[in-house]
Amino acid sequence: MSNSSAGPSLTPDHHGPPTPNPPPRPSSVPLHPSDYTVGFVYSSEMMSHFSPTGHPETPQRISSIYNALTTNHHISKMKLIPIRPVKKGEALLVHSEDHWDKVQAIKDMTDQEMANSADYYEQLSLYIMQGTTRAALLSCGGVIEACLAVARGELQKTFAIVRPPGHHAEPDEHMGFCFFNNVAVATRVVQQLTPIKKILILDWDVHHGNGTQRAFNDDPSVLYISLHRYEQGTFYPCGPFGGMQSCGEGPGLGYSVNIPWPESGMADADYIYAFQKIVMPIAMEFAPELVIISAGFDAAEGDDLGECHVSPAGYAHMTHMLAGLAGGRLVVALEGGYNLDSISRSALAVTSVLLGEAPEPLPSMVAGEEATETVFLVAREQSKYWKSVDPKACQPREGLEEISFSIPEVLKAHRQHYLYTQYDMMQIPLLTPELEKRFSTQISCTPDIFENNTMVIFLHEFGNLRVQLQSSATLNVEMERSYLLDFSKELLTWVKKEHFSLLDANLFPKPVSNISRMKASEDFGKDILIYLWDNYVQ
C-alpha cells in the first residue's frame, strides 16, 4: 500500500474494523484526542493577496477577526485546524479545468502581464497579484478542512476565517472578489468522502451567492437559501438569478430559496422575521445532515457596501437557530464584510454562539413593511415546493388593516370591558393628541377617585400570555391551549373590599414599527405619569 498521498483522495470513508495498515491521517483528524468541540481555520499566509492601491477586500479582514477572538479569549477555547491548499481533483468537483488553469496561471504572470490584464480583472470585480493563487488555494482548502472536521465527527462546530471569499465564483468563472467557490467545493468533498449527503447552505452575505446556487441549481441533495439585497436585479451580481422565482431546475427545483430584499437598510427585525417564516420551516422540512453558513458580514451595521443594519446580536440569533439543525453540526465560512469593526464584532458574536453562549437579547422590534411584503411573496413561491411554508401566515398586516386587530389592541379592549363591567371603572380623558394616540383606553379610575381618602395607583403593562405553539419553527399558535394570566385580579378584589379608590394605568404604549420602541416607551411612560400626577393625584 502506498502512503505517499496526503489529505483526502476522494474515496469514501469506511467505518469498518481497523486494518493492519490504516490510511494516512487526514489533517482534520487530531493526532491526540482533545476536549475541543469547536475548531477554527486561520493562516496569515492568506494575507499575501492584497491590492497595493487599496481595496475593500483587504487582508486585515481576517486578521481583525482573529485578533478580536484572541482578545476575548475565544481562540484558546477552539482547536486550530491545519490549513492546506485545495487540490485540483477537489476543485474540479465544482469548477472546470479551464477555471483551475486560469487561477493557477496568475502566480506565473509578470508584473507587465498583470498590468495589461488589470482592466479585464476589474470588469470581473477582481484584483490579482503574485500571492493571489496561493491565498485562493488556501482559502478553499481551509473551508474543506473545516467542513471535514465536522462531517467526520471530530468537532461539532467550526469557523473558517478565510479569504478571498468564494460564493460569487461560478463553475467556469472567477468574479466578485472570489476565485474558487470555497463552500461549494467543500460541500462536494464532504459528500464524496463522508456519509453525509444532505447539506444546507445558508448564505446571509448581502450579495446573492450566484456561484453557489449555480453549482447546485439542479441538485436536490443541497438546499441553498440566500438572503440578499436584490433591488429588482440591479444590485450586484445583478440579473434575475437571485430573484424569488429562481428556485432551481430539474431535480433541484425548489432547493434554491432566494429572499431578495428590495432596498437597503434591512435590519435585525427583517432578517429574524425571514428566518421564522421561511428559513427555519424549510430547513427543518429538508432535515440537513450538515449546515454551512456562507457568512458574509456586509449586511452588518456600519458596512458601506451593504448599507444594512444587522447587529452582532442579530447574527448571533440567526446562528443560534441554525445550530439547532443537523444535530448541531455547523460550519461557518467567512465570505464578505468590509468594515473591520463591524466584521470583527459580528464574527465575535457568532463565535460566542458556536462556543455555547446564549445570544445577547434583542430589543423589541417589528419587521418593516418591505420585509414583510417580500417574505409573503417568497412564501407564496416556496409553498409550491415546501409543505411547511404557509403564505397565509406571512400575509402582511398592512394589507389587512381594515379587518385586523393587533394583540395589544385586543388585550386593551378586554381590560377596558372587564374593569367597566366588574368594577364600574371609567376611562380617563387624555388632553394631548400624542397621549391619546398612545394610551387611549389604557387609563381607568373608579368613580370615587376625587372623594375617597385612600387611592391605590396600579401601574402595569399587559398580563402574561401563555402560548402553546404548534411548531417552534413556524411559531403558529395553538389557540385552544393559549391564555392570558392576569395577576391583577387579586389586587382589584382587595381594593374593592377595602373600599379604596383605584387609578389603573397600562404603561405599554401602542406599538410602533421601528426598532427604537423601547426608548420611546420609557419616554411616553414618563409623560403619562406626570400627566396623571398633576391632574388626578396631586
mmCIF file with all atom_site columns, N, CA and C in Angstrom, residues 197-224:
data_model
loop_
_atom_site.group_PDB
_atom_site.id
_atom_site.type_symbol
_atom_site.label_atom_id
_atom_site.label_alt_id
_atom_site.label_comp_id
_atom_site.label_asym_id
_atom_site.label_entity_id
_atom_site.label_seq_id
_atom_site.pdbx_PDB_ins_code
_atom_site.Cartn_x
_atom_site.Cartn_y
_atom_site.Cartn_z
_atom_site.occupancy
_atom_site.B_iso_or_equiv
_atom_site.pdbx_formal_charge
_atom_site.auth_seq_id
_atom_site.auth_comp_id
_atom_site.auth_asym_id
_atom_site.auth_atom_id
_atom_site.pdbx_PDB_model_num
ATOM 1  N N  . LYS A 1 197 ? -24.687 13.436 3.190   1.00 0.00 ? 197 LYS A N  1
ATOM 2  C CA . LYS A 1 197 ? -25.109 13.744 1.820   1.00 0.00 ? 197 LYS A CA 1
ATOM 3  C C  . LYS A 1 197 ? -26.016 14.968 1.741   1.00 0.00 ? 197 LYS A C  1
ATOM 4  N N  . LYS A 1 198 ? -26.912 15.155 2.720   1.00 0.00 ? 198 LYS A N  1
ATOM 5  C CA . LYS A 1 198 ? -27.865 16.266 2.674   1.00 0.00 ? 198 LYS A CA 1
ATOM 6  C C  . LYS A 1 198 ? -27.277 17.473 3.402   1.00 0.00 ? 198 LYS A C  1
ATOM 7  N N  . ILE A 1 199 ? -27.047 18.542 2.668   1.00 0.00 ? 199 ILE A N  1
ATOM 8  C CA . ILE A 1 199 ? -26.348 19.700 3.229   1.00 0.00 ? 199 ILE A CA 1
ATOM 9  C C  . ILE A 1 199 ? -27.152 20.967 2.962   1.00 0.00 ? 199 ILE A C  1
ATOM 10 N N  . LEU A 1 200 ? -27.311 21.773 3.996   1.00 0.00 ? 200 LEU A N  1
ATOM 11 C CA . LEU A 1 200 ? -27.930 23.097 3.880   1.00 0.00 ? 200 LEU A CA 1
ATOM 12 C C  . LEU A 1 200 ? -26.836 24.152 3.833   1.00 0.00 ? 200 LEU A C  1
ATOM 13 N N  . ILE A 1 201 ? -26.885 25.014 2.823   1.00 0.00 ? 201 ILE A N  1
ATOM 14 C CA . ILE A 1 201 ? -26.006 26.184 2.754   1.00 0.00 ? 201 ILE A CA 1
ATOM 15 C C  . ILE A 1 201 ? -26.875 27.410 2.958   1.00 0.00 ? 201 ILE A C  1
ATOM 16 N N  . LEU A 1 202 ? -26.654 28.116 4.045   1.00 0.00 ? 202 LEU A N  1
ATOM 17 C CA . LEU A 1 202 ? -27.389 29.346 4.334   1.00 0.00 ? 202 LEU A CA 1
ATOM 18 C C  . LEU A 1 202 ? -26.449 30.519 4.077   1.00 0.00 ? 202 LEU A C  1
ATOM 19 N N  . ASP A 1 203 ? -26.807 31.364 3.133   1.00 0.00 ? 203 ASP A N  1
ATOM 20 C CA . ASP A 1 203 ? -25.951 32.469 2.702   1.00 0.00 ? 203 ASP A CA 1
ATOM 21 C C  . ASP A 1 203 ? -26.587 33.787 3.130   1.00 0.00 ? 203 ASP A C  1
ATOM 22 N N  . TRP A 1 204 ? -26.019 34.426 4.189   1.00 0.00 ? 204 TRP A N  1
ATOM 23 C CA . TRP A 1 204 ? -26.571 35.705 4.630   1.00 0.00 ? 204 TRP A CA 1
ATOM 24 C C  . TRP A 1 204 ? -25.698 36.890 4.197   1.00 0.00 ? 204 TRP A C  1
ATOM 25 N N  . ASP A 1 205 ? -24.726 36.657 3.341   1.00 0.00 ? 205 ASP A N  1
ATOM 26 C CA . ASP A 1 205 ? -23.983 37.759 2.731   1.00 0.00 ? 205 ASP A CA 1
ATOM 27 C C  . ASP A 1 205 ? -24.975 38.703 2.046   1.00 0.00 ? 205 ASP A C  1
ATOM 28 N N  . VAL A 1 206 ? -24.688 39.987 2.051   1.00 0.00 ? 206 VAL A N  1
ATOM 29 C CA . VAL A 1 206 ? -25.637 40.954 1.497   1.00 0.00 ? 206 VAL A CA 1
ATOM 30 C C  . VAL A 1 206 ? -25.786 40.817 -0.014  1.00 0.00 ? 206 VAL A C  1
ATOM 31 N N  . HIS A 1 207 ? -24.859 40.122 -0.652  1.00 0.00 ? 207 HIS A N  1
ATOM 32 C CA . HIS A 1 207 ? -24.938 39.849 -2.090  1.00 0.00 ? 207 HIS A CA 1
ATOM 33 C C  . HIS A 1 207 ? -25.386 38.406 -2.326  1.00 0.00 ? 207 HIS A C  1
ATOM 34 N N  . HIS A 1 208 ? -26.120 38.189 -3.386  1.00 0.00 ? 208 HIS A N  1
ATOM 35 C CA . HIS A 1 208 ? -26.541 36.838 -3.742  1.00 0.00 ? 208 HIS A CA 1
ATOM 36 C C  . HIS A 1 208 ? -25.343 35.981 -4.127  1.00 0.00 ? 208 HIS A C  1
ATOM 37 N N  . GLY A 1 209 ? -25.306 34.759 -3.604  1.00 0.00 ? 209 GLY A N  1
ATOM 38 C CA . GLY A 1 209 ? -24.219 33.831 -3.927  1.00 0.00 ? 209 GLY A CA 1
ATOM 39 C C  . GLY A 1 209 ? -24.496 33.114 -5.234  1.00 0.00 ? 209 GLY A C  1
ATOM 40 N N  . ASN A 1 210 ? -24.362 33.843 -6.325  1.00 0.00 ? 210 ASN A N  1
ATOM 41 C CA . ASN A 1 210 ? -24.699 33.299 -7.639  1.00 0.00 ? 210 ASN A CA 1
ATOM 42 C C  . ASN A 1 210 ? -23.905 32.034 -7.960  1.00 0.00 ? 210 ASN A C  1
ATOM 43 N N  . GLY A 1 211 ? -22.625 32.009 -7.576  1.00 0.00 ? 211 GLY A N  1
ATOM 44 C CA . GLY A 1 211 ? -21.799 30.848 -7.868  1.00 0.00 ? 211 GLY A CA 1
ATOM 45 C C  . GLY A 1 211 ? -22.254 29.619 -7.107  1.00 0.00 ? 211 GLY A C  1
ATOM 46 N N  . THR A 1 212 ? -22.620 29.799 -5.850  1.00 0.00 ? 212 THR A N  1
ATOM 47 C CA . THR A 1 212 ? -23.063 28.657 -5.046  1.00 0.00 ? 212 THR A CA 1
ATOM 48 C C  . THR A 1 212 ? -24.378 28.106 -5.575  1.00 0.00 ? 212 THR A C  1
ATOM 49 N N  . GLN A 1 213 ? -25.333 28.984 -5.867  1.00 0.00 ? 213 GLN A N  1
ATOM 50 C CA . GLN A 1 213 ? -26.600 28.491 -6.411  1.00 0.00 ? 213 GLN A CA 1
ATOM 51 C C  . GLN A 1 213 ? -26.376 27.797 -7.748  1.00 0.00 ? 213 GLN A C  1
ATOM 52 N N  . ARG A 1 214 ? -25.501 28.365 -8.578  1.00 0.00 ? 214 ARG A N  1
ATOM 53 C CA . ARG A 1 214 ? -25.232 27.772 -9.894  1.00 0.00 ? 214 ARG A CA 1
ATOM 54 C C  . ARG A 1 214 ? -24.665 26.353 -9.740  1.00 0.00 ? 214 ARG A C  1
ATOM 55 N N  . ALA A 1 215 ? -23.830 26.149 -8.736  1.00 0.00 ? 215 ALA A N  1
ATOM 56 C CA . ALA A 1 215 ? -23.184 24.848 -8.556  1.00 0.00 ? 215 ALA A CA 1
ATOM 57 C C  . ALA A 1 215 ? -24.184 23.753 -8.190  1.00 0.00 ? 215 ALA A C  1
ATOM 58 N N  . PHE A 1 216 ? -25.287 24.141 -7.514  1.00 0.00 ? 216 PHE A N  1
ATOM 59 C CA . PHE A 1 216 ? -26.239 23.134 -7.027  1.00 0.00 ? 216 PHE A CA 1
ATOM 60 C C  . PHE A 1 216 ? -27.653 23.362 -7.551  1.00 0.00 ? 216 PHE A C  1
ATOM 61 N N  . ASN A 1 217 ? -27.776 24.098 -8.630  1.00 0.00 ? 217 ASN A N  1
ATOM 62 C CA . ASN A 1 217 ? -29.095 24.517 -9.092  1.00 0.00 ? 217 ASN A CA 1
ATOM 63 C C  . ASN A 1 217 ? -30.002 23.348 -9.476  1.00 0.00 ? 217 ASN A C  1
ATOM 64 N N  . ASP A 1 218 ? -29.407 22.228 -9.860  1.00 0.00 ? 218 ASP A N  1
ATOM 65 C CA . ASP A 1 218 ? -30.202 21.065 -10.259 1.00 0.00 ? 218 ASP A CA 1
ATOM 66 C C  . ASP A 1 218 ? -29.996 19.884 -9.316  1.00 0.00 ? 218 ASP A C  1
ATOM 67 N N  . ASP A 1 219 ? -29.537 20.163 -8.094  1.00 0.00 ? 219 ASP A N  1
ATOM 68 C CA . ASP A 1 219 ? -29.168 19.092 -7.157  1.00 0.00 ? 219 ASP A CA 1
ATOM 69 C C  . ASP A 1 219 ? -30.066 19.119 -5.922  1.00 0.00 ? 219 ASP A C  1
ATOM 70 N N  . PRO A 1 220 ? -30.922 18.128 -5.721  1.00 0.00 ? 220 PRO A N  1
ATOM 71 C CA . PRO A 1 220 ? -31.809 18.126 -4.550  1.00 0.00 ? 220 PRO A CA 1
ATOM 72 C C  . PRO A 1 220 ? -31.120 17.727 -3.254  1.00 0.00 ? 220 PRO A C  1
ATOM 73 N N  . SER A 1 221 ? -29.849 17.342 -3.304  1.00 0.00 ? 221 SER A N  1
ATOM 74 C CA . SER A 1 221 ? -29.157 16.962 -2.067  1.00 0.00 ? 221 SER A CA 1
ATOM 75 C C  . SER A 1 221 ? -28.610 18.170 -1.324  1.00 0.00 ? 221 SER A C  1
ATOM 76 N N  . VAL A 1 222 ? -28.593 19.326 -1.980  1.00 0.00 ? 222 VAL A N  1
ATOM 77 C CA . VAL A 1 222 ? -28.090 20.555 -1.356  1.00 0.00 ? 222 VAL A CA 1
ATOM 78 C C  . VAL A 1 222 ? -29.192 21.609 -1.392  1.00 0.00 ? 222 VAL A C  1
ATOM 79 N N  . LEU A 1 223 ? -29.577 22.085 -0.224  1.00 0.00 ? 223 LEU A N  1
ATOM 80 C CA . LEU A 1 223 ? -30.551 23.173 -0.115  1.00 0.00 ? 223 LEU A CA 1
ATOM 81 C C  . LEU A 1 223 ? -29.791 24.477 0.043   1.00 0.00 ? 223 LEU A C  1
ATOM 82 N N  . TYR A 1 224 ? -29.981 25.391 -0.897  1.00 0.00 ? 224 TYR A N  1
ATOM 83 C CA . TYR A 1 224 ? -29.309 26.691 -0.851  1.00 0.00 ? 224 TYR A CA 1
ATOM 84 C C  . TYR A 1 224 ? -30.335 27.771 -0.533  1.00 0.00 ? 224 TYR A C  1
#
